[in-house]
Amino acid sequence: MNEAIPVHRVTDFGTVKLMPDVDRARAWLLTVDGAPQSYVDLDDPAHLEFEYARRLGHVLDAVAEAGRALDVLHLGGGALTLPRYVAVTRPGSRQDVVEADRGLLELVAEHLPLPDGARIALHAADARDWLSAAPAGSADALVADVFGGSRVPAHLTSTEYAGEVARVLRADGVYLANLADGAPFAFLRSQLATFAAHFGELVLIAEPGVLRGRRFGNAVLVAAHRPLDAGALARRTAADAFPARVEHGAALRAFTGDARPVRDADAVPSPEPPEGAFGIG
């Protein structure tokens, strides 16, 4: 049984802390170098605390009919919040989680063990390297939530990377990425242009204040070769405890503007968040 005391450990890529939630008996907050990364309730894996995680969950709910098992590849592990969510909402799903920080994986496995029977395989590897070696057409959904500190690494932002994503996804597969940016959105626009070069359908989900440029924050990018039910996603996100806006079609193309796809040679990490943007309140 986990003791409700904080856990601190220096891992391969930073200082990791696990802090118990005083309001939920077996819930934990994971931070890396002070930045909140994951929240997990071991008694209720379907509970998604963070706003961006809830939006990723809404998309995963809409990828296929309710309860259908999926093959899901997660780039970025954290405390395995979304793999746990998929395991309980879509029993029988086969999931691979790729996390570069082996020490983080070991910490999570030790203190926040996965439930028996969860078909979740953990791999300590670089996300891009793993993706390049993954079989073509092997995933129904690919979730990218990779941050080096508080920034998305450059090698996971390029058109070459997007091409690998397109190769690994099945024809009806869906890509979901947690990104972060603020006005004037140079990074977010470049990501939209980059994935538009490989996918015919794009959706962007974010809190209205972020899209209006009022604050720096998370945005969920969704890409697919098939039409996505943006209306259904809009209803889900609008009814959430943390309402969000869904942009697609002409409005999203207007938001992207004249941004160009980014190649490996020119790729840069996502912008450094302003101080306090992702702090713990």
Short mmCIF file of C-alpha atoms in Angstrom, two decimals:
data_model
loop_
_atom_site.label_atom_id
_atom_site.label_comp_id
_atom_site.label_asym_id
_atom_site.label_seq_id
_atom_site.Cartn_x
_atom_site.Cartn_y
_atom_site.Cartn_z
CA MET A 1 0.00 0.00 0.00
CA ASN A 2 1.27 3.49 -0.82
CA GLU A 3 1.95 5.71 2.16
CA ALA A 4 0.52 9.18 1.76
CA ILE A 5 3.87 10.92 2.10
CA PRO A 6 5.68 12.90 -0.59
CA VAL A 7 8.35 11.12 -2.64
CA HIS A 8 11.36 12.97 -4.08
CA ARG A 9 13.88 11.49 -6.48
CA VAL A 10 16.46 12.76 -8.95
CA THR A 11 15.91 10.80 -12.16
CA ASP A 12 17.62 10.80 -15.56
CA PHE A 13 16.10 14.11 -16.66
CA GLY A 14 15.26 16.08 -13.55
CA THR A 15 13.96 16.19 -9.99
CA VAL A 16 10.71 14.28 -9.69
CA LYS A 17 8.22 14.71 -6.86
CA LEU A 18 5.12 12.67 -6.07
CA MET A 19 2.77 14.52 -3.74
CA PRO A 20 -0.42 13.05 -2.27
CA ASP A 21 -3.70 14.91 -2.71
CA VAL A 22 -5.17 15.62 0.70
CA ASP A 23 -8.69 15.57 -0.75
CA ARG A 24 -8.53 12.17 -2.48
CA ALA A 25 -7.29 9.13 -0.59
CA ARG A 26 -5.02 7.55 -3.24
CA ALA A 27 -4.48 10.43 -5.64
CA TRP A 28 -1.05 11.81 -6.52
CA LEU A 29 0.43 14.81 -8.32
CA LEU A 30 3.65 14.28 -10.26
CA THR A 31 5.95 17.24 -10.87
CA VAL A 32 9.26 17.36 -12.76
CA ASP A 33 11.56 20.25 -11.85
CA GLY A 34 8.57 21.93 -10.23
CA ALA A 35 6.30 21.76 -13.29
CA PRO A 36 3.09 19.73 -12.86
CA GLN A 37 3.21 16.75 -15.23
CA SER A 38 0.53 14.25 -14.20
CA TYR A 39 -2.26 13.59 -11.75
CA VAL A 40 -3.45 10.06 -10.99
CA ASP A 41 -6.19 8.73 -8.71
CA LEU A 42 -5.42 5.05 -8.20
CA ASP A 43 -8.98 4.41 -6.95
CA ASP A 44 -10.54 6.19 -9.95
CA PRO A 45 -8.30 5.98 -13.04
CA ALA A 46 -11.05 7.52 -15.17
CA HIS A 47 -10.72 10.78 -13.21
CA LEU A 48 -8.78 13.34 -15.25
CA GLU A 49 -7.77 16.34 -13.17
CA PHE A 50 -5.79 18.52 -15.58
CA GLU A 51 -7.66 20.49 -18.23
CA TYR A 52 -5.51 19.28 -21.13
CA ALA A 53 -5.83 15.66 -19.98
CA ARG A 54 -9.61 15.99 -19.93
CA ARG A 55 -9.53 17.25 -23.52
CA LEU A 56 -7.30 14.39 -24.61
CA GLY A 57 -9.76 12.09 -22.87
CA HIS A 58 -12.68 13.59 -24.78
CA VAL A 59 -10.88 12.89 -28.05
CA LEU A 60 -9.98 9.34 -27.03
CA ASP A 61 -13.63 8.77 -26.14
CA ALA A 62 -14.61 9.84 -29.66
CA VAL A 63 -11.96 7.87 -31.60
CA ALA A 64 -14.24 4.82 -31.83
CA GLU A 65 -17.51 3.53 -30.43
CA ALA A 66 -17.64 3.49 -26.63
CA GLY A 67 -15.83 0.58 -25.01
CA ARG A 68 -14.10 -0.69 -28.13
CA ALA A 69 -10.55 -1.86 -27.45
CA LEU A 70 -7.85 0.10 -29.25
CA ASP A 71 -4.14 -0.18 -29.99
CA VAL A 72 -2.68 3.02 -28.52
CA LEU A 73 0.88 4.34 -28.60
CA HIS A 74 1.73 6.97 -25.98
CA LEU A 75 4.82 9.12 -26.48
CA GLY A 76 5.64 10.45 -23.03
CA GLY A 77 4.76 8.58 -19.88
CA GLY A 78 4.47 10.81 -16.85
CA ALA A 79 2.42 8.99 -14.21
CA LEU A 80 0.59 7.03 -16.97
CA THR A 81 -2.64 8.99 -16.52
CA LEU A 82 -4.04 8.45 -20.01
CA PRO A 83 -2.95 4.81 -20.37
CA ARG A 84 -4.81 4.11 -17.12
CA TYR A 85 -7.82 6.02 -18.46
CA VAL A 86 -7.90 4.01 -21.70
CA ALA A 87 -7.48 0.74 -19.77
CA VAL A 88 -10.68 1.34 -17.78
CA THR A 89 -12.77 3.06 -20.47
CA ARG A 90 -11.72 0.67 -23.24
CA PRO A 91 -10.95 -2.67 -21.54
CA GLY A 92 -8.68 -4.98 -23.49
CA SER A 93 -6.83 -2.16 -25.25
CA ARG A 94 -3.19 -2.86 -26.04
CA GLN A 95 -1.01 0.10 -25.12
CA ASP A 96 2.66 0.96 -25.45
CA VAL A 97 4.15 3.83 -23.45
CA VAL A 98 7.47 5.33 -24.49
CA GLU A 99 9.27 7.48 -21.91
CA ALA A 100 12.89 8.63 -22.20
CA ASP A 101 13.33 8.95 -18.42
CA ARG A 102 13.91 5.39 -17.18
CA GLY A 103 14.15 6.62 -13.60
CA LEU A 104 10.72 8.20 -13.86
CA LEU A 105 9.22 4.97 -15.18
CA GLU A 106 10.78 3.05 -12.30
CA LEU A 107 9.48 5.56 -9.74
CA VAL A 108 5.95 5.41 -11.12
CA ALA A 109 5.99 1.61 -11.29
CA GLU A 110 7.14 1.47 -7.67
CA HIS A 111 4.75 3.97 -6.12
CA LEU A 112 1.81 4.07 -8.55
CA PRO A 113 1.57 0.48 -9.81
CA LEU A 114 -0.63 -0.36 -12.77
CA PRO A 115 -3.72 -2.47 -12.08
CA ASP A 116 -3.51 -6.21 -12.68
CA GLY A 117 -4.49 -7.15 -16.20
CA ALA A 118 -3.76 -3.77 -17.76
CA ARG A 119 -2.20 -4.41 -21.15
CA ILE A 120 0.24 -1.53 -20.84
CA ALA A 121 3.87 -2.08 -21.87
CA LEU A 122 6.46 0.45 -20.70
CA HIS A 123 9.54 1.28 -22.77
CA ALA A 124 12.47 3.47 -21.74
CA ALA A 125 13.44 5.05 -25.06
CA ASP A 126 13.49 8.26 -27.05
CA ALA A 127 10.03 8.88 -28.53
CA ARG A 128 11.25 9.66 -32.05
CA ASP A 129 13.57 6.64 -32.13
CA TRP A 130 10.78 4.34 -30.98
CA LEU A 131 8.35 5.80 -33.50
CA SER A 132 10.81 5.33 -36.36
CA ALA A 133 11.12 1.63 -35.52
CA ALA A 134 7.39 1.02 -34.93
CA PRO A 135 5.52 -1.08 -37.51
CA ALA A 136 3.48 0.76 -40.14
CA GLY A 137 -0.26 0.82 -39.55
CA SER A 138 0.06 -0.47 -35.99
CA ALA A 139 -1.85 2.13 -33.94
CA ASP A 140 -5.46 3.28 -33.73
CA ALA A 141 -4.41 6.31 -31.70
CA LEU A 142 -1.09 7.99 -31.03
CA VAL A 143 -0.89 10.34 -28.04
CA ALA A 144 2.08 12.72 -27.80
CA ASP A 145 2.60 14.36 -24.42
CA VAL A 146 6.35 14.85 -24.35
CA PHE A 147 7.95 17.74 -22.54
CA GLY A 148 11.60 18.31 -21.76
CA GLY A 149 10.97 20.37 -18.65
CA SER A 150 8.14 22.61 -19.84
CA ARG A 151 8.95 22.53 -23.58
CA VAL A 152 8.11 20.12 -26.40
CA PRO A 153 11.43 18.82 -27.79
CA ALA A 154 12.35 20.09 -31.26
CA HIS A 155 12.67 16.64 -32.83
CA LEU A 156 8.97 16.00 -32.11
CA THR A 157 7.78 19.06 -34.05
CA SER A 158 9.00 18.52 -37.61
CA THR A 159 7.40 17.33 -40.84
CA GLU A 160 9.70 14.29 -40.78
CA TYR A 161 8.26 13.42 -37.36
CA ALA A 162 4.70 14.02 -38.62
CA GLY A 163 5.43 11.68 -41.52
CA GLU A 164 6.43 8.94 -39.08
CA VAL A 165 3.21 9.54 -37.15
CA ALA A 166 1.20 9.17 -40.35
CA ARG A 167 3.06 5.95 -41.20
CA VAL A 168 2.44 4.30 -37.83
CA LEU A 169 -1.24 5.20 -37.62
CA ARG A 170 -3.85 3.04 -39.32
CA ALA A 171 -5.94 4.60 -42.09
CA ASP A 172 -8.66 5.59 -39.60
CA GLY A 173 -6.17 6.36 -36.81
CA VAL A 174 -6.04 9.60 -34.84
CA TYR A 175 -3.08 11.63 -33.56
CA LEU A 176 -3.43 13.68 -30.37
CA ALA A 177 -0.75 16.06 -29.10
CA ASN A 178 -0.52 18.23 -26.01
CA LEU A 179 1.19 21.47 -27.01
CA ALA A 180 1.76 24.78 -25.25
CA ASP A 181 2.03 28.30 -26.65
CA GLY A 182 0.86 31.88 -26.31
CA ALA A 183 0.24 34.83 -28.62
CA PRO A 184 1.35 35.37 -31.37
CA PHE A 185 1.31 31.54 -31.61
CA ALA A 186 4.28 31.09 -33.93
CA PHE A 187 4.89 27.58 -32.57
CA LEU A 188 1.25 26.46 -32.61
CA ARG A 189 0.69 27.79 -36.14
CA SER A 190 3.82 26.02 -37.36
CA GLN A 191 2.58 22.77 -35.86
CA LEU A 192 -0.75 23.11 -37.63
CA ALA A 193 1.03 23.74 -40.94
CA THR A 194 3.38 20.81 -40.32
CA PHE A 195 0.60 18.32 -39.68
CA ALA A 196 -1.58 19.72 -42.46
CA ALA A 197 1.16 18.55 -44.82
CA HIS A 198 0.44 14.94 -43.81
CA PHE A 199 -3.18 14.85 -42.62
CA GLY A 200 -6.37 16.02 -44.28
CA GLU A 201 -8.25 16.70 -41.06
CA LEU A 202 -7.09 18.90 -38.18
CA VAL A 203 -8.81 20.05 -35.00
CA LEU A 204 -7.49 22.34 -32.27
CA ILE A 205 -8.93 22.38 -28.75
CA ALA A 206 -8.01 25.05 -26.21
CA GLU A 207 -9.42 27.28 -23.52
CA PRO A 208 -10.93 30.40 -25.15
CA GLY A 209 -8.64 32.75 -23.24
CA VAL A 210 -5.60 30.98 -24.66
CA LEU A 211 -6.88 31.19 -28.24
CA ARG A 212 -7.64 34.89 -27.77
CA GLY A 213 -4.04 35.45 -26.73
CA ARG A 214 -4.87 36.43 -23.17
CA ARG A 215 -2.60 33.84 -21.59
CA PHE A 216 -0.05 31.14 -22.30
CA GLY A 217 -1.52 27.65 -22.08
CA ASN A 218 -2.08 24.17 -23.42
CA ALA A 219 -3.71 23.33 -26.74
CA VAL A 220 -4.62 19.87 -27.99
CA LEU A 221 -3.86 19.23 -31.66
CA VAL A 222 -5.84 16.39 -33.28
CA ALA A 223 -4.96 15.05 -36.75
CA ALA A 224 -6.50 12.31 -38.88
CA HIS A 225 -6.92 11.14 -42.46
CA ARG A 226 -10.66 10.78 -41.96
CA PRO A 227 -13.32 13.32 -40.98
CA LEU A 228 -13.51 14.05 -37.27
CA ASP A 229 -16.81 14.88 -35.59
CA ALA A 230 -15.84 18.37 -34.50
CA GLY A 231 -19.41 19.08 -33.46
CA ALA A 232 -19.45 16.18 -31.01
CA LEU A 233 -16.06 17.23 -29.66
CA ALA A 234 -17.30 20.80 -29.27
CA ARG A 235 -20.30 19.60 -27.27
CA ARG A 236 -18.11 17.45 -25.02
CA THR A 237 -15.58 20.19 -24.37
CA ALA A 238 -18.18 22.93 -23.91
CA ALA A 239 -19.97 20.84 -21.26
CA ASP A 240 -16.75 20.12 -19.37
CA ALA A 241 -15.98 21.61 -15.97
CA PHE A 242 -13.21 23.51 -17.81
CA PRO A 243 -14.92 24.59 -21.06
CA ALA A 244 -12.83 24.72 -24.21
CA ARG A 245 -13.26 25.84 -27.79
CA VAL A 246 -12.90 23.55 -30.80
CA GLU A 247 -11.48 25.08 -33.97
CA HIS A 248 -11.52 23.29 -37.35
CA GLY A 249 -12.08 23.88 -41.04
CA ALA A 250 -11.87 27.39 -42.43
CA ALA A 251 -11.48 29.01 -38.99
CA LEU A 252 -8.48 26.82 -38.23
CA ARG A 253 -6.93 27.49 -41.63
CA ALA A 254 -7.33 31.21 -40.97
CA PHE A 255 -5.65 30.77 -37.58
CA THR A 256 -2.76 28.91 -39.23
CA GLY A 257 -2.34 31.76 -41.71
CA ASP A 258 0.87 31.70 -43.76
CA ALA A 259 2.79 29.45 -41.35
CA ARG A 260 5.00 26.90 -43.06
CA PRO A 261 5.80 23.28 -42.18
CA VAL A 262 8.93 22.87 -40.05
CA ARG A 263 11.71 20.51 -41.11
CA ASP A 264 14.18 18.77 -38.81
CA ALA A 265 16.92 21.20 -39.81
CA ASP A 266 14.88 24.20 -38.65
CA ALA A 267 12.88 22.71 -35.76
CA VAL A 268 12.99 24.37 -32.36
CA PRO A 269 11.38 23.43 -29.03
CA SER A 270 8.08 24.96 -28.00
CA PRO A 271 8.49 28.34 -26.29
CA GLU A 272 9.55 28.66 -22.68
CA PRO A 273 6.41 29.27 -20.59
CA PRO A 274 6.24 32.57 -18.71
CA GLU A 275 7.11 32.27 -15.04
CA GLY A 276 4.17 30.82 -13.14
CA ALA A 277 2.27 29.70 -16.24
CA PHE A 278 2.14 26.08 -15.09
CA GLY A 279 2.83 26.51 -11.41
CA ILE A 280 1.01 24.74 -8.63
CA GLY A 281 -1.68 26.89 -7.13
#
